[in-house]
mmCIF file of C-alpha atoms in Angstrom:
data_model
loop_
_atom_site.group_PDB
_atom_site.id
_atom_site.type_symbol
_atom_site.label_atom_id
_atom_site.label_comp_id
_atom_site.label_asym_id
_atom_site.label_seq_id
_atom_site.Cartn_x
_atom_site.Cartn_y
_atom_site.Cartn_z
ATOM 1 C CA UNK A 30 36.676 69.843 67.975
ATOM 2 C CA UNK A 31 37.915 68.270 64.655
ATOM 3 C CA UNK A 32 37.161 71.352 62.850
ATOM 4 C CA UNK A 33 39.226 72.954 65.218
ATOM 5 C CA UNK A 34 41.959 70.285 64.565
ATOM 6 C CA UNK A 35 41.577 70.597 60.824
ATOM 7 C CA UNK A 36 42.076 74.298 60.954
ATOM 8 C CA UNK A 37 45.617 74.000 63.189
ATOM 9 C CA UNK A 38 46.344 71.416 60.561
ATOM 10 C CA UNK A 39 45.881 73.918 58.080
ATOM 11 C CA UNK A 40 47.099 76.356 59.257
ATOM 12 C CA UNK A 41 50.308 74.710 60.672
ATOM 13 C CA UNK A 42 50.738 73.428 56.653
ATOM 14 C CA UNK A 43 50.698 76.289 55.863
ATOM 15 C CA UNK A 44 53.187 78.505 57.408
ATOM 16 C CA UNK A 45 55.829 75.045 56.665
ATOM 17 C CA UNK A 46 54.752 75.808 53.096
ATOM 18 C CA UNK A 47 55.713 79.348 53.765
ATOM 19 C CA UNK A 48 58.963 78.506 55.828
ATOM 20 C CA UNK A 49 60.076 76.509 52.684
ATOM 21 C CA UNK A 50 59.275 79.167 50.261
ATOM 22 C CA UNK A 51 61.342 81.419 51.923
ATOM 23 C CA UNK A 52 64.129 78.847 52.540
ATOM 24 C CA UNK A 53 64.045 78.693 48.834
ATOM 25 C CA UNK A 54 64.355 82.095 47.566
ATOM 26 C CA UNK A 55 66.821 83.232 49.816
ATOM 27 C CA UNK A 56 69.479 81.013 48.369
ATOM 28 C CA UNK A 57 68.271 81.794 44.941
ATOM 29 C CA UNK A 58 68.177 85.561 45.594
ATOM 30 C CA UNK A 59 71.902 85.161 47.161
ATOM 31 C CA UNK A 60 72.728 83.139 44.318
ATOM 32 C CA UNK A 61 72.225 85.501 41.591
ATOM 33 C CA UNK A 62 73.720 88.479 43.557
ATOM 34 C CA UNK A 63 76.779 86.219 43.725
ATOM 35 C CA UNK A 64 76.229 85.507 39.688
ATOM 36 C CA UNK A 65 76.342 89.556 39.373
ATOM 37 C CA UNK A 66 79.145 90.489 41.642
ATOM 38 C CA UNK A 67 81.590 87.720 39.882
ATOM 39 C CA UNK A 68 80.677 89.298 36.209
ATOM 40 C CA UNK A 69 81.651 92.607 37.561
ATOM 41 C CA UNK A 70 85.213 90.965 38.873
ATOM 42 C CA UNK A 71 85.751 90.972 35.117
ATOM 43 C CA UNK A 72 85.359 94.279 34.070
ATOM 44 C CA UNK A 73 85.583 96.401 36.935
ATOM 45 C CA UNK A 74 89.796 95.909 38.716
ATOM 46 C CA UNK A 75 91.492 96.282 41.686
ATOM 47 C CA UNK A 76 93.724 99.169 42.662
ATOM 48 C CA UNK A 77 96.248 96.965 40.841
ATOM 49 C CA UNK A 78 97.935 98.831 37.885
ATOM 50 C CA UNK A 79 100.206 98.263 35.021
ATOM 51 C CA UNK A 80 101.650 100.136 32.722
ATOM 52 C CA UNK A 81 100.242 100.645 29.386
ATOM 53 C CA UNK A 82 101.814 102.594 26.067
ATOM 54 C CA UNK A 83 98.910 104.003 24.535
ATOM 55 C CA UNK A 84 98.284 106.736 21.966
ATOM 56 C CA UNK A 85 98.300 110.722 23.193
ATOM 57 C CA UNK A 86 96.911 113.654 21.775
ATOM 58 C CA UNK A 87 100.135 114.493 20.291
ATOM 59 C CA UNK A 88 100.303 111.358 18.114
ATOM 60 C CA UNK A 89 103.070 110.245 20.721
ATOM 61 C CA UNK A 90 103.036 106.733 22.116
ATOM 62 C CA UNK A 91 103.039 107.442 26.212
ATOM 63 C CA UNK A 92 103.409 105.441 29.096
ATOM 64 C CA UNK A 93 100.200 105.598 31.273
ATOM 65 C CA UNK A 94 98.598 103.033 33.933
ATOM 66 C CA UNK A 95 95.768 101.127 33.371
ATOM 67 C CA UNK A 96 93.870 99.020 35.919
ATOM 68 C CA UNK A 97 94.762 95.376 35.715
ATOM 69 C CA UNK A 98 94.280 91.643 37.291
ATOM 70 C CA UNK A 99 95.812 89.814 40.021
ATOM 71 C CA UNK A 100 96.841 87.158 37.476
ATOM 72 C CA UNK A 101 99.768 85.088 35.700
ATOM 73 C CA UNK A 102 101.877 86.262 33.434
ATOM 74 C CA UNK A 103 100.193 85.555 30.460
ATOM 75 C CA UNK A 104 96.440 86.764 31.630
ATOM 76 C CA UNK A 105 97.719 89.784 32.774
ATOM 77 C CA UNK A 106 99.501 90.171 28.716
ATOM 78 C CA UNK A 107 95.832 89.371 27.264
ATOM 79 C CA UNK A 108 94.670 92.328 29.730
ATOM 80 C CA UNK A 109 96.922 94.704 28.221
ATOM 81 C CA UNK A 110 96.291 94.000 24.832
ATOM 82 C CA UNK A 111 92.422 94.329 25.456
ATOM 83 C CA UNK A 112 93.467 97.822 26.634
ATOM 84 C CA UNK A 113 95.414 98.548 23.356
ATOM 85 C CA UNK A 114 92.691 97.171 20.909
ATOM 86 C CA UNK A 115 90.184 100.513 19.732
ATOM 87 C CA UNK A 116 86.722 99.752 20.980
ATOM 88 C CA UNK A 117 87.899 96.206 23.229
ATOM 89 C CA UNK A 118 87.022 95.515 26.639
ATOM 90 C CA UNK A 119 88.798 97.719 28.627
ATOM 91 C CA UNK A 120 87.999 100.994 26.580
ATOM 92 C CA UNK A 121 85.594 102.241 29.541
ATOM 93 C CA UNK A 122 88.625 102.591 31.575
ATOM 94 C CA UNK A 123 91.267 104.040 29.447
ATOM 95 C CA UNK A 124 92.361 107.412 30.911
ATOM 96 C CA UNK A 125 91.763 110.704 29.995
ATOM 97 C CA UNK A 126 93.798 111.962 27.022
ATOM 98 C CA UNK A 127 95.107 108.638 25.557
ATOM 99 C CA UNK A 128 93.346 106.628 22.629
ATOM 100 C CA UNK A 129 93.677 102.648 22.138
ATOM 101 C CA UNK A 130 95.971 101.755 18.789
ATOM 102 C CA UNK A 131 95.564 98.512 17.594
ATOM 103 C CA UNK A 132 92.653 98.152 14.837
ATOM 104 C CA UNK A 133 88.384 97.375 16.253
ATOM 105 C CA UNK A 134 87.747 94.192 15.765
ATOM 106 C CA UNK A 135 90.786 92.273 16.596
ATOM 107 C CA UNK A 136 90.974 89.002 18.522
ATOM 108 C CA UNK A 137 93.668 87.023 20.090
ATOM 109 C CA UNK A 138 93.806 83.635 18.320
ATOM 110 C CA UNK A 139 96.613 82.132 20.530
ATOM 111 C CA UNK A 140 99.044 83.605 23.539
ATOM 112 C CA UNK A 141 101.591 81.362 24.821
ATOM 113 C CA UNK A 142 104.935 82.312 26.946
ATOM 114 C CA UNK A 143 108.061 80.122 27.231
ATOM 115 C CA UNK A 144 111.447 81.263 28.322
ATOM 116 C CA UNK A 145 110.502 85.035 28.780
ATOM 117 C CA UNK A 146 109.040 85.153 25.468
ATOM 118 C CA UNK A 147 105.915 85.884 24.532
ATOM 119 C CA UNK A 148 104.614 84.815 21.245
ATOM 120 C CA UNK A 149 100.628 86.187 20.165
ATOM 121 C CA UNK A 150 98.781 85.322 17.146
ATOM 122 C CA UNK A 151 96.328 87.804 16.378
ATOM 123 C CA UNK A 152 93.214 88.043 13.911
ATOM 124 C CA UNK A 153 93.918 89.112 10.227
ATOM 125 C CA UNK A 154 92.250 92.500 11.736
ATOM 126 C CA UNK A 155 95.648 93.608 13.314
ATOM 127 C CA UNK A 156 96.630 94.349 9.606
ATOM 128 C CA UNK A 157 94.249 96.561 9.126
ATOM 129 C CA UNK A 158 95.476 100.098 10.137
ATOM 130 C CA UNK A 159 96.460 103.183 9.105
ATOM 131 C CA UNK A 160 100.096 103.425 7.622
ATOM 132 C CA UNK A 161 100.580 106.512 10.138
ATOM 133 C CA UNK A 162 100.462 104.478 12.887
ATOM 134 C CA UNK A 163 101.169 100.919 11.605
ATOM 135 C CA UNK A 164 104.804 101.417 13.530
ATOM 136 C CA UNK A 165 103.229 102.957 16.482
ATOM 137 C CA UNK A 166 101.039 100.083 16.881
ATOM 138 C CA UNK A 167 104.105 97.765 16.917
ATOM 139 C CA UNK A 168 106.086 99.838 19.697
ATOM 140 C CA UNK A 169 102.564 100.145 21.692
ATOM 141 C CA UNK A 170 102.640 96.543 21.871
ATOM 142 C CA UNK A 171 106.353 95.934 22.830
ATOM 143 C CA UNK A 172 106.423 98.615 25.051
ATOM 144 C CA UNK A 173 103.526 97.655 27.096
ATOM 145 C CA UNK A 174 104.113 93.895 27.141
ATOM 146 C CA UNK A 175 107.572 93.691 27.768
ATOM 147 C CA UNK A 176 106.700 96.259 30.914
ATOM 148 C CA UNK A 177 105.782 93.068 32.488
ATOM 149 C CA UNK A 178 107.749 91.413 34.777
ATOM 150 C CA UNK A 179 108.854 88.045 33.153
ATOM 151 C CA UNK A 180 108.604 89.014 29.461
ATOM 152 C CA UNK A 181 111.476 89.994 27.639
ATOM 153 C CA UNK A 182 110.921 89.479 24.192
ATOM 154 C CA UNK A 183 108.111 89.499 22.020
ATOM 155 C CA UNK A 184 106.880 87.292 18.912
ATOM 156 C CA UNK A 185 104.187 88.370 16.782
ATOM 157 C CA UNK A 186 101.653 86.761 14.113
ATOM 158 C CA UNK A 187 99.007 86.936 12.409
ATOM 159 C CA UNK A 188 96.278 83.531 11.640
ATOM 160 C CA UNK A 189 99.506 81.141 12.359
ATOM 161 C CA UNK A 190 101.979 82.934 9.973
ATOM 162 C CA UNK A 191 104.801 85.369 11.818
ATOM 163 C CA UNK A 192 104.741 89.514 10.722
ATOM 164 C CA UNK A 193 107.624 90.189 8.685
ATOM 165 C CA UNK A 194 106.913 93.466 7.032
ATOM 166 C CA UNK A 195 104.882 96.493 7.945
ATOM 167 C CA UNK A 196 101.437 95.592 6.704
ATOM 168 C CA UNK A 197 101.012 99.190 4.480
ATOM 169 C CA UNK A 198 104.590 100.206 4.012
ATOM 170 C CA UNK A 199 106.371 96.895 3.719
ATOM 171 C CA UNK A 200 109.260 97.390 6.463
ATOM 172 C CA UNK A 201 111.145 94.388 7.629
ATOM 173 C CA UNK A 202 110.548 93.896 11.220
ATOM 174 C CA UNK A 203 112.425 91.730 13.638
ATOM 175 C CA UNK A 204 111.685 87.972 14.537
ATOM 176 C CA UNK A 205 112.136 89.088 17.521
ATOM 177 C CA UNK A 206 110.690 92.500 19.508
ATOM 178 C CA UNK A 207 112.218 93.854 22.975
ATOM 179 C CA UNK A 208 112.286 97.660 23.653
ATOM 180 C CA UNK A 209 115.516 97.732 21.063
ATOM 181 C CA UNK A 210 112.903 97.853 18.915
ATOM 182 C CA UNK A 211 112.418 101.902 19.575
ATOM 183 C CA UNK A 212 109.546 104.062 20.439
ATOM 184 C CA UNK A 213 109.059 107.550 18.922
ATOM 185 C CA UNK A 214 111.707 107.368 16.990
ATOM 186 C CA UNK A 215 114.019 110.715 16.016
ATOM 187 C CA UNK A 216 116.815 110.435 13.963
ATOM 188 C CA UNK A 217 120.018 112.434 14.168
ATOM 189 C CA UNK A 218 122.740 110.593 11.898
ATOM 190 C CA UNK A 219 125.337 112.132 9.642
ATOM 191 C CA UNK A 220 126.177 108.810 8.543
ATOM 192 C CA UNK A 221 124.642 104.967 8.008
ATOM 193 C CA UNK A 222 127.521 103.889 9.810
ATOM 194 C CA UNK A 223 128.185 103.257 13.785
ATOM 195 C CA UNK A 224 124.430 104.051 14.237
ATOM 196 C CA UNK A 225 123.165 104.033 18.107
ATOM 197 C CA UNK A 226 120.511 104.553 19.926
ATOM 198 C CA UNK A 227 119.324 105.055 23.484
ATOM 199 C CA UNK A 228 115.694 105.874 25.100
ATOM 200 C CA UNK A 229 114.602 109.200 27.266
ATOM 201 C CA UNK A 230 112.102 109.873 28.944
ATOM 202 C CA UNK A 231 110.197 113.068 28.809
ATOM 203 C CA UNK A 232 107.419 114.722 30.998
ATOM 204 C CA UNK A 233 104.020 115.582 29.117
ATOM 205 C CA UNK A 234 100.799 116.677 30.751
ATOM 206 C CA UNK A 235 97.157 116.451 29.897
ATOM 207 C CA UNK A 236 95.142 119.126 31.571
ATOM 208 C CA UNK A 237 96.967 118.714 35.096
ATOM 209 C CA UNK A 238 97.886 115.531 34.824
ATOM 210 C CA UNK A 239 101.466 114.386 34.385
ATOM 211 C CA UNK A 240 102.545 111.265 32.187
ATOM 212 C CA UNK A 241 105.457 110.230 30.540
ATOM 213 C CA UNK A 242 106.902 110.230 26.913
ATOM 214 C CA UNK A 243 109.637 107.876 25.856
ATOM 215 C CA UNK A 244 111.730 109.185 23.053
ATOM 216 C CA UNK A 245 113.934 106.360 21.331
ATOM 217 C CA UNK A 246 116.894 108.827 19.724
ATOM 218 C CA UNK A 247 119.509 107.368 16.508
ATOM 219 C CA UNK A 248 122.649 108.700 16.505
ATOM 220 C CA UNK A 249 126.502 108.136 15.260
ATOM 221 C CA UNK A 250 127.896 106.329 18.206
ATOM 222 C CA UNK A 251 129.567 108.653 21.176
ATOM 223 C CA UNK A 252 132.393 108.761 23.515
ATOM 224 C CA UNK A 253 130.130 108.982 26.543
ATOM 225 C CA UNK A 254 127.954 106.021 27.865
ATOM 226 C CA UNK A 255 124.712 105.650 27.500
ATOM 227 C CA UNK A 256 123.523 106.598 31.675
ATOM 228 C CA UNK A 257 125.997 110.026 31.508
ATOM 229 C CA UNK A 258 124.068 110.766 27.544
ATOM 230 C CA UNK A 259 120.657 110.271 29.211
ATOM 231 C CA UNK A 260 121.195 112.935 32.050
ATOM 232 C CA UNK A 261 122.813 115.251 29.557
ATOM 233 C CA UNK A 262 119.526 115.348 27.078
ATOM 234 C CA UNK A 263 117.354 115.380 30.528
ATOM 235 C CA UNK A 264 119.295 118.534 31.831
ATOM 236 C CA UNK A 265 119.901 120.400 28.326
ATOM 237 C CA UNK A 266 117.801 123.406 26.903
ATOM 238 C CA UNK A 267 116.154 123.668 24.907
ATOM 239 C CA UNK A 268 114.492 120.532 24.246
ATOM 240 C CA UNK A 269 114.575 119.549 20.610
ATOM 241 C CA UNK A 270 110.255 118.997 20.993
ATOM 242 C CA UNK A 271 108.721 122.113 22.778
ATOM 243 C CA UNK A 272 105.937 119.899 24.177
ATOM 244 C CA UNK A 273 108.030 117.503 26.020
ATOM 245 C CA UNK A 274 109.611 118.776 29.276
ATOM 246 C CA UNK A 275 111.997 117.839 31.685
ATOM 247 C CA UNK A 276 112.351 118.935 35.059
ATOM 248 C CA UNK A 277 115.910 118.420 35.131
ATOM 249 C CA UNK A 278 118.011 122.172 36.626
ATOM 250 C CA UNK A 279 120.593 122.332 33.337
ATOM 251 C CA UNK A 280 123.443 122.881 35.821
ATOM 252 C CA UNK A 281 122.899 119.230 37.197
ATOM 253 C CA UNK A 282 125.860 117.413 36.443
ATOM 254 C CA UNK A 283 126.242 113.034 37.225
ATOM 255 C CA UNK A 284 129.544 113.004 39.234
ATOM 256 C CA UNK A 285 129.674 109.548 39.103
ATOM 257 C CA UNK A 286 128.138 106.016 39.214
ATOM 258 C CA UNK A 287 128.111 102.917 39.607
ATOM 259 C CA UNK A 288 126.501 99.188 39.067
ATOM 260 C CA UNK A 289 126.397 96.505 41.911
ATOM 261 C CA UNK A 290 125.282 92.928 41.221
ATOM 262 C CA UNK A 291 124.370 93.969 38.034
ATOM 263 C CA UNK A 292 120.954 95.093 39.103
ATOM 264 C CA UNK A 293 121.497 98.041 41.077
ATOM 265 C CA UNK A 294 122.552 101.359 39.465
ATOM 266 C CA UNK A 295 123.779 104.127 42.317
ATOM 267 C CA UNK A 296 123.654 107.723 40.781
ATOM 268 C CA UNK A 297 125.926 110.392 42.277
ATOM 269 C CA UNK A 298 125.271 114.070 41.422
ATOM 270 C CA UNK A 299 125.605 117.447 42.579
ATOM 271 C CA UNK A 300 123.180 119.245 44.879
ATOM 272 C CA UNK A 301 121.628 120.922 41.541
ATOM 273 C CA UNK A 302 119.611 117.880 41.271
ATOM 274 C CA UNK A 303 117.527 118.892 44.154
ATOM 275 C CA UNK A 304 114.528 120.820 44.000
ATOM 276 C CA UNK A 305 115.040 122.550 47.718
ATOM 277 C CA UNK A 306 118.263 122.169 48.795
ATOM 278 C CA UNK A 307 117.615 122.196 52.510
ATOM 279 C CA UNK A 308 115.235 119.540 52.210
ATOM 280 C CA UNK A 309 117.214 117.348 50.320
ATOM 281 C CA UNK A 310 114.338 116.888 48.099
ATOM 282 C CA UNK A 311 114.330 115.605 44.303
ATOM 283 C CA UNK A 312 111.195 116.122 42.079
ATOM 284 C CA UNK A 313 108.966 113.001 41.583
ATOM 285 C CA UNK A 314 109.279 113.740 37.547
ATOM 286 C CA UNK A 315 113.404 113.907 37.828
ATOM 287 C CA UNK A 316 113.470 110.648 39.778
ATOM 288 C CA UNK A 317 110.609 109.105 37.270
ATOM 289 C CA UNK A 318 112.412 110.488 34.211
ATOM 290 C CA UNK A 319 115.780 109.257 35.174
ATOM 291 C CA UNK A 320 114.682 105.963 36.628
ATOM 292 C CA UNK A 321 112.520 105.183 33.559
ATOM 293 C CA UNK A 322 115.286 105.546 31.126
ATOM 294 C CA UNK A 323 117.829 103.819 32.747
ATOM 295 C CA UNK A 324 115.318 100.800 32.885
ATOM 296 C CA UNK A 325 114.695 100.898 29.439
ATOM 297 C CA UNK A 326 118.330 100.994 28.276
ATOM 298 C CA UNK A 327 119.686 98.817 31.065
ATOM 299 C CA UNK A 328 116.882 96.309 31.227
ATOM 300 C CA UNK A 329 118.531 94.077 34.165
ATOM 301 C CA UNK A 330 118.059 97.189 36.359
ATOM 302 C CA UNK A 331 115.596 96.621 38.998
ATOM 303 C CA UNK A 332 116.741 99.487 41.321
ATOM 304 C CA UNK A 333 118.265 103.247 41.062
ATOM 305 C CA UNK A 334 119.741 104.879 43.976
ATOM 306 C CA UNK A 335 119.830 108.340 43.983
ATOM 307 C CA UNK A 336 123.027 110.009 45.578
ATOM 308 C CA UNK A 337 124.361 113.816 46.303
ATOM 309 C CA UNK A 338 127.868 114.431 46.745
ATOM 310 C CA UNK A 339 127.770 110.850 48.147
ATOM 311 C CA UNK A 340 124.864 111.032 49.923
ATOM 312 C CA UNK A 341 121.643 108.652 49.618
ATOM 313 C CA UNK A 342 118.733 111.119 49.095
ATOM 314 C CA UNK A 343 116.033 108.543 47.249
ATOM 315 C CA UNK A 344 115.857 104.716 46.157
ATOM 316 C CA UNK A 345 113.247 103.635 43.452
ATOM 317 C CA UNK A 346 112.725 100.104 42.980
ATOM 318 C CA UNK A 347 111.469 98.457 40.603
ATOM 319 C CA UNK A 348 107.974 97.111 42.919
ATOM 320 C CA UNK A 349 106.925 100.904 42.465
ATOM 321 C CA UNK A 350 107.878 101.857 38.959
ATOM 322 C CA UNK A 351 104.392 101.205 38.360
ATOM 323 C CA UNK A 352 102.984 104.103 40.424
#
């Protein structure tokens, strides 16, 4: 009878020993998996995307997307610039056809943001690039920053002390960097005087897949304003670089426009503007093109409204200039 006893004992010891092991690994086990899934959060994004200006196989600086955070203003800057930075943290995801710019090995010492601008000190590393792409790196950082909504302007240093020059060829940069600042820059001045400029957007493609060029073009100052100049290089042929397109039909012709509340731009064109006529359809790459380079030369823009002969055919807004 006690032997009986002892054995229940025993055995009843036993499987609470048991019942507590489990009780213990399981939370472990969960533990961990939870550990794992959070590390991944880090490196592996959202269907969130922002755009990025990153390096193309034509040595062009082109606007892309690049998985991002669902962050604050300044987190989602330090995302971006691990994007830009050859070899960083986000070179796994980098799309096909585009290369990071900034130089391996370079760290963000400091990022801070006050009243829209953002000011980042970077590693001594930052000076080291090639002199072929020393400017590049400088619009591939403005470009892509100031895409975000709540920066405007851009500060730059390097170890504490601001970047005045080039680091190889010595040019004197701005205190302060906002898209003025130029991207692929072309020239076309018969004099040092009454010098302009204004940003288009192009079409490019990398096996089938279509991304967009900005072209930042210096010229004597015109009669025409800046929107009207923009539709006329979109719908003229041919275009001065033959691997740059635009959709554009060259018989489209802006009848009019105009601005309300300073943020929204209505465009009014002819019915050459549409890519079938009965359908009152536009191209996605003539609304992208147009939209992108009115944004960039009217930065308080957040909407374009697409008209023919007075009619609303398309709005983009500024929540899906990102797509």
């Amino acid at each position: 009878m006690l032997k009986k006893m002892s054995i229940r004992k025993i055995m009843v010891s036993s499987l609470a020993l048991f019942v507590l092991l489990l009780l213990y690994l399981i939370p472990d086990n969960t533990s961990r998996e939870l550990e794992v899934k959070t590390d991944d959060i880090e490196y592996v994004y959202s269907d969130l995307v922002s755009p990025i200006y990153l390096l193309d196989s034509n040595d062009y600086i082109a606007r892309t997307t690049i998985s991002t955070c669902d962050c604050n203003i300044v987190e989602k800057a330090t995302n971006l610039i691990d994007g830009l930075i050859i070899d960083g943290k986000k070179n796994e995801i980098i799309p096909n056809g585009f290369k990071a710019i900034i130089p391996a090995g370079t760290s963000v010492n400091d990022i801070s943001l006050e009243d829209k601008v953002l000011t980042i000190d970077f590693s001594k590393e930052l000076l080291d690039i090639n002199e072929r792409y020393e400017e590049k790196m400088i619009e591939s950082l403005i470009f892509s920053l100031t895409s975000i909504d709540g920066i405007d302007k851009v500060i730059i240093n390097v170890d504490g002390k601001r970047l005045e020059r080039l680091p190889i060829s010595g040019k004197i940069l701005p205190t302060l960097f906002d898209k003025s600042y130029g991207i692929n820059k072309i020239y076309d001045i018969t004099s040092m005087k009454n010098i302009d400029s204004y940003t288009v957007y192009y079409v490019s493609k990398n096996n089938d897949n279509i991304y967009y060029v900005p072209i930042t073009k210096y010229v004597n100052k015109q009669k025409d304003d800046k929107i009207k100049v923009i539709v006329d290089e979109l719908a003229s042929a041919p275009i001065y670089e033959t691997n740059l397109i635009s959709y554009l039909n060259g018989n489209t012709k802006l009848i009019n426009y105009e601005i309300i509340e300073d943020d929204i731009i209505r465009l009014n064109f002819n019915n050459y503007i549409l890519d079938d006529i009965k359908g009152n359809k536009i191209l996605e790459e003539v609304i992208y093109t147009i939209s992108l380079s009115i944004k960039d030369n009217y930065t308080d823009i957040r909407e374009v409204d697409f008209l023919v002969e007075d009619e609303e055919i398309y709005k983009k807004v500024e929540k899906n200039f990102n797509k």
